[in-house]
Short mmCIF file of C-alpha atoms in Angstrom, two decimals:
data_model
loop_
_atom_site.label_atom_id
_atom_site.label_comp_id
_atom_site.label_asym_id
_atom_site.label_seq_id
_atom_site.Cartn_x
_atom_site.Cartn_y
_atom_site.Cartn_z
CA UNK A 1 86.49 82.83 78.21
CA UNK A 2 88.67 84.02 81.90
CA UNK A 3 90.21 82.33 83.91
CA UNK A 4 88.10 80.65 86.57
CA UNK A 5 89.75 82.46 89.20
CA UNK A 6 89.27 85.99 87.32
CA UNK A 7 86.27 87.91 87.23
CA UNK A 8 85.89 88.34 84.09
CA UNK A 9 85.34 92.45 84.05
CA UNK A 10 86.62 94.33 86.35
CA UNK A 11 86.06 97.87 87.39
CA UNK A 12 86.67 100.70 90.55
CA UNK A 13 83.87 103.41 89.75
CA UNK A 14 82.08 104.27 92.55
CA UNK A 15 80.65 106.98 94.07
CA UNK A 16 83.58 108.99 95.79
CA UNK A 17 85.20 111.94 94.88
CA UNK A 18 86.17 110.93 90.88
CA UNK A 19 82.02 109.72 91.09
CA UNK A 20 81.96 109.13 87.57
CA UNK A 21 82.58 112.44 85.89
CA UNK A 22 85.48 112.62 82.62
CA UNK A 23 88.59 114.66 83.70
CA UNK A 24 86.86 118.11 82.28
CA UNK A 25 84.11 117.68 84.56
CA UNK A 26 85.80 116.67 88.11
CA UNK A 27 88.08 119.63 87.19
CA UNK A 28 85.26 121.76 86.84
CA UNK A 29 83.57 121.08 90.81
CA UNK A 30 87.37 121.26 91.40
CA UNK A 31 87.49 124.46 90.32
CA UNK A 32 83.80 124.77 91.97
CA UNK A 33 85.26 123.59 95.45
CA UNK A 34 82.52 121.02 95.41
CA UNK A 35 85.35 118.39 96.73
CA UNK A 36 88.81 118.40 97.39
CA UNK A 37 92.25 117.80 95.58
CA UNK A 38 93.17 115.91 98.18
CA UNK A 39 89.41 114.06 98.27
CA UNK A 40 90.44 113.02 94.50
CA UNK A 41 93.79 111.89 95.17
CA UNK A 42 92.91 109.90 98.04
CA UNK A 43 90.26 108.26 95.94
CA UNK A 44 92.18 108.00 92.57
CA UNK A 45 95.17 105.90 95.47
CA UNK A 46 92.52 103.83 96.94
CA UNK A 47 90.49 102.96 92.66
CA UNK A 48 93.92 101.91 92.11
CA UNK A 49 94.98 99.51 94.61
CA UNK A 50 91.50 97.98 94.38
CA UNK A 51 91.89 97.22 90.68
CA UNK A 52 95.52 97.00 90.05
CA UNK A 53 96.19 93.26 92.03
CA UNK A 54 93.80 92.23 88.79
CA UNK A 55 94.81 94.21 85.92
CA UNK A 56 99.04 95.13 86.32
CA UNK A 57 98.45 98.90 85.28
CA UNK A 58 100.92 100.55 87.11
CA UNK A 59 104.87 100.06 87.32
CA UNK A 60 105.67 102.58 89.70
CA UNK A 61 104.05 103.93 92.60
CA UNK A 62 103.62 107.50 93.36
CA UNK A 63 100.70 107.60 95.68
CA UNK A 64 102.56 109.35 98.64
CA UNK A 65 103.67 112.46 97.40
CA UNK A 66 100.58 112.70 94.87
CA UNK A 67 98.92 113.33 97.91
CA UNK A 68 101.57 116.04 99.07
CA UNK A 69 100.67 117.77 95.81
CA UNK A 70 96.86 118.05 96.50
CA UNK A 71 97.22 119.10 99.55
CA UNK A 72 99.14 122.48 98.85
CA UNK A 73 97.12 123.02 95.79
CA UNK A 74 94.19 123.08 98.18
CA UNK A 75 95.80 125.69 100.61
CA UNK A 76 96.94 127.37 97.46
CA UNK A 77 95.15 130.71 97.79
CA UNK A 78 92.83 131.44 94.51
CA UNK A 79 94.77 131.32 91.73
CA UNK A 80 98.06 129.94 92.46
CA UNK A 81 97.73 127.52 89.67
CA UNK A 82 95.80 128.27 86.65
CA UNK A 83 96.08 125.53 84.99
CA UNK A 84 92.47 123.46 83.61
CA UNK A 85 92.70 120.59 84.81
CA UNK A 86 94.23 122.13 88.25
CA UNK A 87 94.45 118.87 90.33
CA UNK A 88 92.62 115.89 88.77
CA UNK A 89 94.70 112.58 88.50
CA UNK A 90 96.55 111.23 85.84
CA UNK A 91 99.15 108.08 85.64
CA UNK A 92 102.25 109.07 82.89
CA UNK A 93 103.54 105.72 80.56
CA UNK A 94 106.98 104.88 81.75
CA UNK A 95 108.77 105.78 78.46
CA UNK A 96 108.96 109.06 79.42
CA UNK A 97 110.73 110.89 82.38
CA UNK A 98 109.08 112.29 85.95
CA UNK A 99 111.80 113.32 88.47
CA UNK A 100 111.90 111.27 91.56
CA UNK A 101 110.49 108.03 89.78
CA UNK A 102 112.05 105.57 87.43
CA UNK A 103 112.25 105.46 83.86
CA UNK A 104 112.02 101.00 82.68
CA UNK A 105 110.61 101.13 78.83
CA UNK A 106 108.57 97.69 79.93
CA UNK A 107 111.77 95.67 79.85
CA UNK A 108 113.98 93.76 82.04
CA UNK A 109 117.26 95.18 80.26
CA UNK A 110 116.64 98.59 82.44
CA UNK A 111 117.92 98.55 85.75
CA UNK A 112 116.12 99.94 88.42
CA UNK A 113 116.54 103.60 88.40
CA UNK A 114 115.46 107.07 89.32
CA UNK A 115 115.40 109.96 87.16
CA UNK A 116 116.91 113.52 88.18
CA UNK A 117 114.93 115.40 85.83
CA UNK A 118 110.91 115.42 83.32
CA UNK A 119 110.96 114.81 80.06
CA UNK A 120 109.78 117.72 78.06
CA UNK A 121 106.01 116.65 77.25
CA UNK A 122 105.77 115.68 81.03
CA UNK A 123 106.24 118.75 81.87
CA UNK A 124 104.33 120.40 79.14
CA UNK A 125 100.86 117.58 80.62
CA UNK A 126 101.41 118.19 84.40
CA UNK A 127 101.40 122.05 83.78
CA UNK A 128 97.73 121.78 82.84
CA UNK A 129 97.16 120.99 86.08
CA UNK A 130 96.97 116.78 86.75
CA UNK A 131 98.64 115.35 89.49
CA UNK A 132 100.63 111.85 88.96
CA UNK A 133 100.28 109.35 90.33
CA UNK A 134 102.57 107.34 89.11
CA UNK A 135 103.48 105.45 85.69
CA UNK A 136 101.62 103.04 83.63
CA UNK A 137 102.82 99.82 81.50
CA UNK A 138 104.14 99.49 78.40
CA UNK A 139 106.26 96.24 76.37
CA UNK A 140 108.99 95.87 75.61
CA UNK A 141 110.11 99.53 73.85
CA UNK A 142 106.92 99.64 72.81
CA UNK A 143 107.37 97.88 69.81
CA UNK A 144 103.96 94.95 70.63
CA UNK A 145 100.55 95.63 69.88
CA UNK A 146 99.95 93.99 73.12
CA UNK A 147 100.98 94.79 77.14
CA UNK A 148 102.93 91.99 77.90
CA UNK A 149 105.64 92.46 79.10
CA UNK A 150 108.23 89.52 79.26
CA UNK A 151 109.46 89.55 82.86
CA UNK A 152 106.11 90.53 84.28
CA UNK A 153 102.60 89.82 84.79
CA UNK A 154 100.24 90.99 81.21
CA UNK A 155 97.75 94.12 81.42
CA UNK A 156 94.80 92.64 81.55
CA UNK A 157 92.21 94.64 79.69
CA UNK A 158 89.37 95.55 82.16
CA UNK A 159 86.39 95.03 79.62
CA UNK A 160 86.86 91.28 79.83
CA UNK A 161 90.42 90.20 81.99
CA UNK A 162 91.53 87.57 79.90
CA UNK A 163 91.97 89.74 76.78
CA UNK A 164 94.86 92.32 75.80
CA UNK A 165 94.48 96.01 76.37
CA UNK A 166 96.50 96.67 72.72
CA UNK A 167 99.69 98.68 72.97
CA UNK A 168 101.75 100.05 73.62
CA UNK A 169 99.77 102.88 75.94
CA UNK A 170 97.88 99.45 77.29
CA UNK A 171 98.40 100.76 80.93
CA UNK A 172 96.84 103.51 80.56
CA UNK A 173 94.39 102.63 78.51
CA UNK A 174 93.30 99.63 81.58
CA UNK A 175 93.31 102.62 84.10
CA UNK A 176 91.63 104.94 82.39
CA UNK A 177 88.91 102.81 81.16
CA UNK A 178 88.76 101.06 84.92
CA UNK A 179 87.85 103.89 86.25
CA UNK A 180 91.01 104.67 88.34
CA UNK A 181 91.69 108.37 86.22
CA UNK A 182 89.64 110.24 83.64
CA UNK A 183 92.60 110.31 81.05
CA UNK A 184 96.58 109.19 80.96
CA UNK A 185 99.49 110.02 79.39
CA UNK A 186 99.76 107.61 76.20
CA UNK A 187 102.26 108.36 72.68
CA UNK A 188 102.34 106.59 69.61
CA UNK A 189 104.87 105.06 67.12
CA UNK A 190 102.85 103.01 64.79
CA UNK A 191 99.34 102.98 66.45
CA UNK A 192 100.27 103.39 70.34
CA UNK A 193 97.98 105.91 71.44
CA UNK A 194 94.67 104.45 68.59
CA UNK A 195 95.35 100.65 69.43
CA UNK A 196 95.11 100.40 73.67
CA UNK A 197 91.93 102.93 72.85
CA UNK A 198 90.15 100.92 70.53
CA UNK A 199 90.63 97.92 72.17
CA UNK A 200 89.48 99.73 75.67
CA UNK A 201 86.99 101.68 73.79
CA UNK A 202 88.28 104.99 74.70
CA UNK A 203 89.02 108.12 72.67
CA UNK A 204 92.70 108.36 71.56
CA UNK A 205 93.59 111.16 68.70
CA UNK A 206 97.11 110.78 67.55
CA UNK A 207 98.65 114.71 66.72
CA UNK A 208 99.77 116.03 63.81
CA UNK A 209 103.64 115.78 63.80
CA UNK A 210 105.56 118.44 65.37
CA UNK A 211 101.73 119.43 67.39
CA UNK A 212 103.35 118.62 70.69
CA UNK A 213 106.87 119.08 72.06
CA UNK A 214 109.03 116.17 70.70
CA UNK A 215 109.11 113.00 72.26
CA UNK A 216 112.83 112.61 73.95
CA UNK A 217 113.13 109.57 71.78
CA UNK A 218 112.39 111.69 68.29
CA UNK A 219 116.10 112.68 68.55
CA UNK A 220 117.70 109.28 67.52
CA UNK A 221 115.07 108.73 64.83
CA UNK A 222 115.73 108.84 61.19
CA UNK A 223 111.71 109.28 60.57
CA UNK A 224 109.93 111.22 63.37
CA UNK A 225 107.12 108.83 63.56
CA UNK A 226 106.05 109.07 67.45
CA UNK A 227 103.28 111.43 68.54
CA UNK A 228 102.56 112.01 72.57
CA UNK A 229 99.18 112.82 73.98
CA UNK A 230 96.26 111.04 76.07
CA UNK A 231 93.66 108.41 76.57
CA UNK A 232 89.84 109.98 77.40
CA UNK A 233 86.72 108.84 78.00
CA UNK A 234 85.30 111.65 76.74
CA UNK A 235 85.74 113.66 73.37
CA UNK A 236 86.14 117.33 75.15
CA UNK A 237 88.80 115.77 77.69
CA UNK A 238 91.12 114.85 74.98
CA UNK A 239 89.89 118.44 72.51
CA UNK A 240 90.82 120.17 75.95
CA UNK A 241 94.13 118.66 76.80
CA UNK A 242 94.85 119.82 73.32
CA UNK A 243 94.07 123.12 73.47
CA UNK A 244 96.15 123.67 77.34
CA UNK A 245 98.86 121.93 75.21
CA UNK A 246 98.99 124.83 72.64
CA UNK A 247 98.52 127.26 75.50
CA UNK A 248 102.53 125.66 77.05
CA UNK A 249 103.80 125.26 73.27
CA UNK A 250 102.69 126.21 69.84
CA UNK A 251 104.11 124.99 66.49
CA UNK A 252 104.02 128.00 63.85
CA UNK A 253 104.05 125.87 61.12
CA UNK A 254 100.57 124.35 61.73
CA UNK A 255 96.97 125.83 62.32
CA UNK A 256 95.92 126.36 65.80
CA UNK A 257 93.57 123.75 66.94
CA UNK A 258 92.15 126.38 69.18
CA UNK A 259 89.54 125.28 71.91
CA UNK A 260 86.72 122.77 69.94
CA UNK A 261 83.80 122.50 71.99
CA UNK A 262 81.51 120.24 70.04
CA UNK A 263 80.31 119.32 66.75
CA UNK A 264 80.26 122.74 63.97
CA UNK A 265 77.78 121.08 61.99
CA UNK A 266 79.76 121.49 58.70
CA UNK A 267 78.93 118.71 55.75
CA UNK A 268 82.51 117.39 54.77
CA UNK A 269 83.60 114.68 52.55
CA UNK A 270 85.08 111.44 53.60
CA UNK A 271 87.06 108.91 52.00
CA UNK A 272 86.20 105.23 53.34
CA UNK A 273 89.17 102.59 53.23
CA UNK A 274 87.92 99.14 55.09
CA UNK A 275 90.47 96.76 53.67
CA UNK A 276 94.59 97.13 54.36
CA UNK A 277 97.20 97.66 51.89
CA UNK A 278 98.93 94.62 53.07
CA UNK A 279 96.42 92.24 51.69
CA UNK A 280 94.56 91.03 54.70
CA UNK A 281 91.11 91.17 54.84
CA UNK A 282 89.09 93.04 58.09
CA UNK A 283 87.21 90.83 59.84
CA UNK A 284 83.37 90.29 60.07
CA UNK A 285 82.72 92.38 62.93
CA UNK A 286 85.37 94.99 62.31
CA UNK A 287 84.15 95.61 59.31
CA UNK A 288 80.42 96.05 59.98
CA UNK A 289 81.47 98.13 62.82
CA UNK A 290 83.26 100.87 59.61
CA UNK A 291 80.22 100.41 57.47
CA UNK A 292 77.94 101.11 59.78
CA UNK A 293 79.94 104.08 61.29
CA UNK A 294 79.66 105.16 57.48
CA UNK A 295 75.89 105.62 57.49
CA UNK A 296 76.03 107.41 60.96
CA UNK A 297 78.13 110.18 58.86
CA UNK A 298 75.77 109.92 55.69
CA UNK A 299 73.02 110.88 58.23
CA UNK A 300 74.55 113.10 59.49
CA UNK A 301 74.93 114.67 56.55
CA UNK A 302 79.01 114.13 54.85
CA UNK A 303 79.38 112.31 52.05
CA UNK A 304 81.06 109.41 52.01
CA UNK A 305 83.25 107.63 49.31
CA UNK A 306 85.52 104.85 48.94
CA UNK A 307 89.23 106.05 48.49
CA UNK A 308 92.26 104.00 47.87
CA UNK A 309 94.94 103.96 50.51
CA UNK A 310 97.59 106.66 49.13
CA UNK A 311 100.36 104.73 49.43
CA UNK A 312 103.13 102.19 47.08
CA UNK A 313 102.09 98.15 47.72
CA UNK A 314 106.05 98.31 49.80
CA UNK A 315 104.44 100.82 52.29
CA UNK A 316 103.57 97.97 54.97
CA UNK A 317 107.61 95.87 54.57
CA UNK A 318 108.96 99.34 54.69
CA UNK A 319 107.11 100.46 57.65
CA UNK A 320 108.41 96.89 59.04
CA UNK A 321 111.52 97.26 58.59
CA UNK A 322 111.56 100.42 60.22
CA UNK A 323 110.21 99.15 62.84
CA UNK A 324 113.01 96.85 62.88
CA UNK A 325 115.39 99.42 62.76
CA UNK A 326 114.16 100.68 65.88
CA UNK A 327 114.67 97.74 67.99
CA UNK A 328 118.49 96.90 66.39
CA UNK A 329 119.34 100.64 67.45
CA UNK A 330 117.78 99.75 71.08
CA UNK A 331 119.34 96.04 71.58
CA UNK A 332 122.80 97.82 69.88
CA UNK A 333 123.22 101.36 71.36
CA UNK A 334 120.51 100.94 74.69
CA UNK A 335 123.43 101.52 77.15
CA UNK A 336 124.13 104.64 75.12
CA UNK A 337 119.91 105.90 74.66
CA UNK A 338 118.15 104.69 77.64
CA UNK A 339 120.58 103.70 80.19
CA UNK A 340 124.30 102.59 80.94
CA UNK A 341 122.96 99.75 82.78
CA UNK A 342 121.44 98.84 79.51
CA UNK A 343 121.69 94.41 79.48
CA UNK A 344 121.06 93.65 75.75
CA UNK A 345 121.00 89.76 76.99
CA UNK A 346 117.87 90.73 79.04
CA UNK A 347 115.70 92.20 75.88
CA UNK A 348 112.35 89.87 74.78
CA UNK A 349 111.87 87.14 71.89
CA UNK A 350 109.95 90.40 69.87
CA UNK A 351 113.28 92.77 69.78
CA UNK A 352 115.93 89.61 69.32
CA UNK A 353 113.77 88.72 66.91
CA UNK A 354 112.80 92.26 64.71
CA UNK A 355 117.03 92.88 65.12
CA UNK A 356 117.52 89.95 63.71
CA UNK A 357 115.33 90.84 61.19
CA UNK A 358 116.79 94.17 59.97
CA UNK A 359 120.56 92.59 60.10
CA UNK A 360 118.91 90.22 57.21
CA UNK A 361 117.24 93.37 55.68
CA UNK A 362 119.52 96.36 55.91
CA UNK A 363 120.35 96.79 52.83
CA UNK A 364 116.95 97.65 52.11
CA UNK A 365 116.94 100.45 55.16
CA UNK A 366 117.59 103.75 52.03
CA UNK A 367 115.03 102.80 49.41
CA UNK A 368 112.19 101.60 52.35
CA UNK A 369 114.12 104.91 54.02
CA UNK A 370 113.39 107.67 50.93
CA UNK A 371 109.37 106.02 50.54
CA UNK A 372 108.76 106.94 53.97
CA UNK A 373 109.90 110.39 54.01
CA UNK A 374 107.76 110.52 50.72
CA UNK A 375 104.75 109.47 51.73
CA UNK A 376 103.67 112.45 54.25
CA UNK A 377 103.89 114.62 50.24
CA UNK A 378 101.70 111.42 48.77
CA UNK A 379 99.90 111.84 51.35
CA UNK A 380 98.64 115.38 51.59
CA UNK A 381 98.26 114.89 48.08
CA UNK A 382 95.41 112.28 48.27
CA UNK A 383 93.89 114.60 50.87
CA UNK A 384 92.83 116.88 48.46
CA UNK A 385 88.72 116.88 48.07
CA UNK A 386 89.03 114.96 51.31
CA UNK A 387 88.22 116.16 54.66
CA UNK A 388 89.25 112.80 56.81
CA UNK A 389 89.15 109.42 55.64
CA UNK A 390 87.46 106.80 57.97
CA UNK A 391 88.96 103.15 58.71
CA UNK A 392 89.87 100.42 60.95
CA UNK A 393 91.87 100.75 64.14
CA UNK A 394 92.61 97.50 63.57
CA UNK A 395 92.90 94.59 61.00
CA UNK A 396 90.11 92.67 63.58
CA UNK A 397 88.08 92.51 67.33
CA UNK A 398 90.54 91.75 70.28
CA UNK A 399 92.84 89.24 70.91
CA UNK A 400 92.83 87.40 74.04
CA UNK A 401 95.98 87.39 76.11
CA UNK A 402 99.02 85.39 74.47
CA UNK A 403 98.54 85.36 70.91
CA UNK A 404 100.43 88.72 71.02
CA UNK A 405 103.10 87.23 73.77
CA UNK A 406 106.68 88.19 72.48
CA UNK A 407 107.22 84.59 74.07
CA UNK A 408 105.28 83.62 70.72
CA UNK A 409 108.40 82.15 68.12
CA UNK A 410 109.17 85.19 66.03
CA UNK A 411 107.79 83.65 62.17
CA UNK A 412 104.20 83.37 64.00
CA UNK A 413 104.10 86.87 66.03
CA UNK A 414 105.21 88.81 63.15
CA UNK A 415 102.91 87.63 60.98
CA UNK A 416 99.95 87.55 63.78
CA UNK A 417 101.14 91.32 64.01
CA UNK A 418 101.30 92.03 60.32
CA UNK A 419 97.27 90.80 60.35
CA UNK A 420 96.62 92.78 63.20
CA UNK A 421 97.99 96.08 63.07
CA UNK A 422 97.42 97.56 59.46
CA UNK A 423 95.90 100.34 59.64
CA UNK A 424 97.56 102.69 62.51
CA UNK A 425 101.02 103.22 61.04
CA UNK A 426 100.63 105.05 57.74
CA UNK A 427 99.73 108.28 59.94
CA UNK A 428 102.68 107.68 62.21
CA UNK A 429 104.66 107.90 58.80
CA UNK A 430 103.18 110.71 57.28
CA UNK A 431 102.27 112.87 60.57
CA UNK A 432 99.28 112.89 59.99
CA UNK A 433 96.36 112.92 62.89
CA UNK A 434 93.90 109.92 63.36
CA UNK A 435 92.29 109.16 66.29
CA UNK A 436 90.78 106.88 67.45
CA UNK A 437 87.06 106.60 68.81
CA UNK A 438 84.22 103.38 70.42
CA UNK A 439 81.79 102.85 67.66
CA UNK A 440 80.33 99.41 69.19
CA UNK A 441 80.98 96.00 71.28
CA UNK A 442 81.45 92.37 69.80
CA UNK A 443 78.90 89.81 71.02
CA UNK A 444 81.24 89.04 73.81
CA UNK A 445 80.74 92.99 74.85
CA UNK A 446 84.70 93.25 73.79
CA UNK A 447 84.87 97.44 72.50
CA UNK A 448 85.73 97.60 68.57
CA UNK A 449 86.68 101.05 67.46
CA UNK A 450 86.87 103.31 64.44
CA UNK A 451 89.62 105.26 63.50
CA UNK A 452 89.75 109.14 61.22
CA UNK A 453 92.34 110.13 59.75
CA UNK A 454 92.92 114.04 58.71
CA UNK A 455 94.84 116.66 56.49
CA UNK A 456 98.20 117.38 58.10
CA UNK A 457 96.87 119.78 60.90
CA UNK A 458 93.84 118.96 60.50
CA UNK A 459 93.15 118.06 64.65
CA UNK A 460 89.79 120.32 64.25
CA UNK A 461 87.86 118.36 62.07
CA UNK A 462 88.68 115.01 63.52
CA UNK A 463 87.26 116.63 66.60
CA UNK A 464 84.54 118.06 64.95
CA UNK A 465 83.77 114.58 63.38
CA UNK A 466 84.07 113.08 66.77
CA UNK A 467 82.02 115.58 68.82
CA UNK A 468 78.91 114.88 66.51
CA UNK A 469 79.60 110.70 66.69
CA UNK A 470 79.80 110.94 70.25
CA UNK A 471 76.33 113.16 70.71
CA UNK A 472 74.45 111.02 67.89
CA UNK A 473 75.38 107.48 70.39
CA UNK A 474 76.92 107.96 73.11
CA UNK A 475 79.21 105.21 73.88
CA UNK A 476 79.35 103.04 76.09
CA UNK A 477 81.96 103.00 79.73
CA UNK A 478 82.54 100.18 80.83
CA UNK A 479 80.69 101.43 84.45
CA UNK A 480 77.19 101.56 82.11
CA UNK A 481 78.24 98.58 80.77
CA UNK A 482 78.59 96.71 83.74
CA UNK A 483 75.75 97.93 85.18
CA UNK A 484 73.60 96.96 81.85
CA UNK A 485 74.82 93.13 82.07
CA UNK A 486 73.88 93.27 86.11
CA UNK A 487 70.84 94.29 85.48
CA UNK A 488 69.96 91.53 82.83
CA UNK A 489 71.73 88.57 85.26
CA UNK A 490 68.79 89.90 87.86
CA UNK A 491 65.73 90.44 85.44
CA UNK A 492 66.85 86.74 83.82
CA UNK A 493 67.63 85.58 87.56
CA UNK A 494 63.96 86.56 88.42
CA UNK A 495 61.98 86.10 85.63
#
């Protein structure tokens, strides 16, 4: 239940310059000059200020400079900025540098600072024409599956303010779901695009490893598990983002995605996994949602076949050890990796607990790294004969705030996380693409989502399936759900 002084849900959708468009629709209206770039930036700023006191998804504002940038776009001659998403407002997650804005990685251990240069992936995003309104929130260093930094207010789920947004891209997901912006930057080292997308009823694609330019952090990693991308309210926004990204950088080792603009009608063979390899049974609501999605895919003409998870039973422990290694590395070398003023005394309970866990188990690391590296080939072999695999995104439905807080005792928190985040890490270790799609609502009107995993380089197939599912049964937005509930309450009161 929500706190008595908080409404159950909050959104910023209105009939202003942003309207109810996705990013693609808004960009089309901007190109036709039906609305000005300045009007859009002003509307997005008003929306952010309206909901931010309750959502807590923004950690650094860039509103005045964003409005200046939008006005410059209005004054440019036609063709001055060819970006597909020219003038569309967005936020960038606070673990990438944007020149002139601070980068704090969701941690009190990082002092106040201002980035001097923009990160390569942020450049790949912004070159598409987006206008950056600021930085969005995340949990400390992206390690948690809820956006509840120990030193700040939790980011609240706009569908129900008492619940988690997921993580680590929780601020971006909250802002998109609430209608502040149509898309926002996200990145994913264990599910951090797909988890918040699932919790907030959005589309979240983790691309194939190497599809986009490398994240700043990957150069210090023994295995690159991080992919950048966006969270969006429509499949076409994610598809157009990926197509535009390829125009700026294309990895010649991967097949081109191109511009996927709808379902192809191809009949595909899809694997089905409902329970995870770590032995924790998926909860009934999530299970039913995945099984119903399988039936929907069959009605669309696809063949859905149960399959085994293509990794050894050691995978959950191996990935957990790698996760702990990252926490240990950040705590020990944060002053070199992140900021010279890094203060390890200020890291939260989860970072401390993971670092301690690594020190107790470091001797297992060589074997774990060998098996995690091998998982790429194991996965590729297992995908022979399958175009995609359908799974849950998470082991159970969205938890309330506090359940995964870094203030929870570490052993309890770690157990809860392993029961919750037990499907998404496989795509990070193997480098495979995976997409989270809304697929239903709980009895309390919180989103429930499913995951589709693909072959390496198979984003086009995942987008194909996503378009088909979206067309067959469009998922509700928060604005639509709020209107429906309001209409039902009005009808009930009138009766």
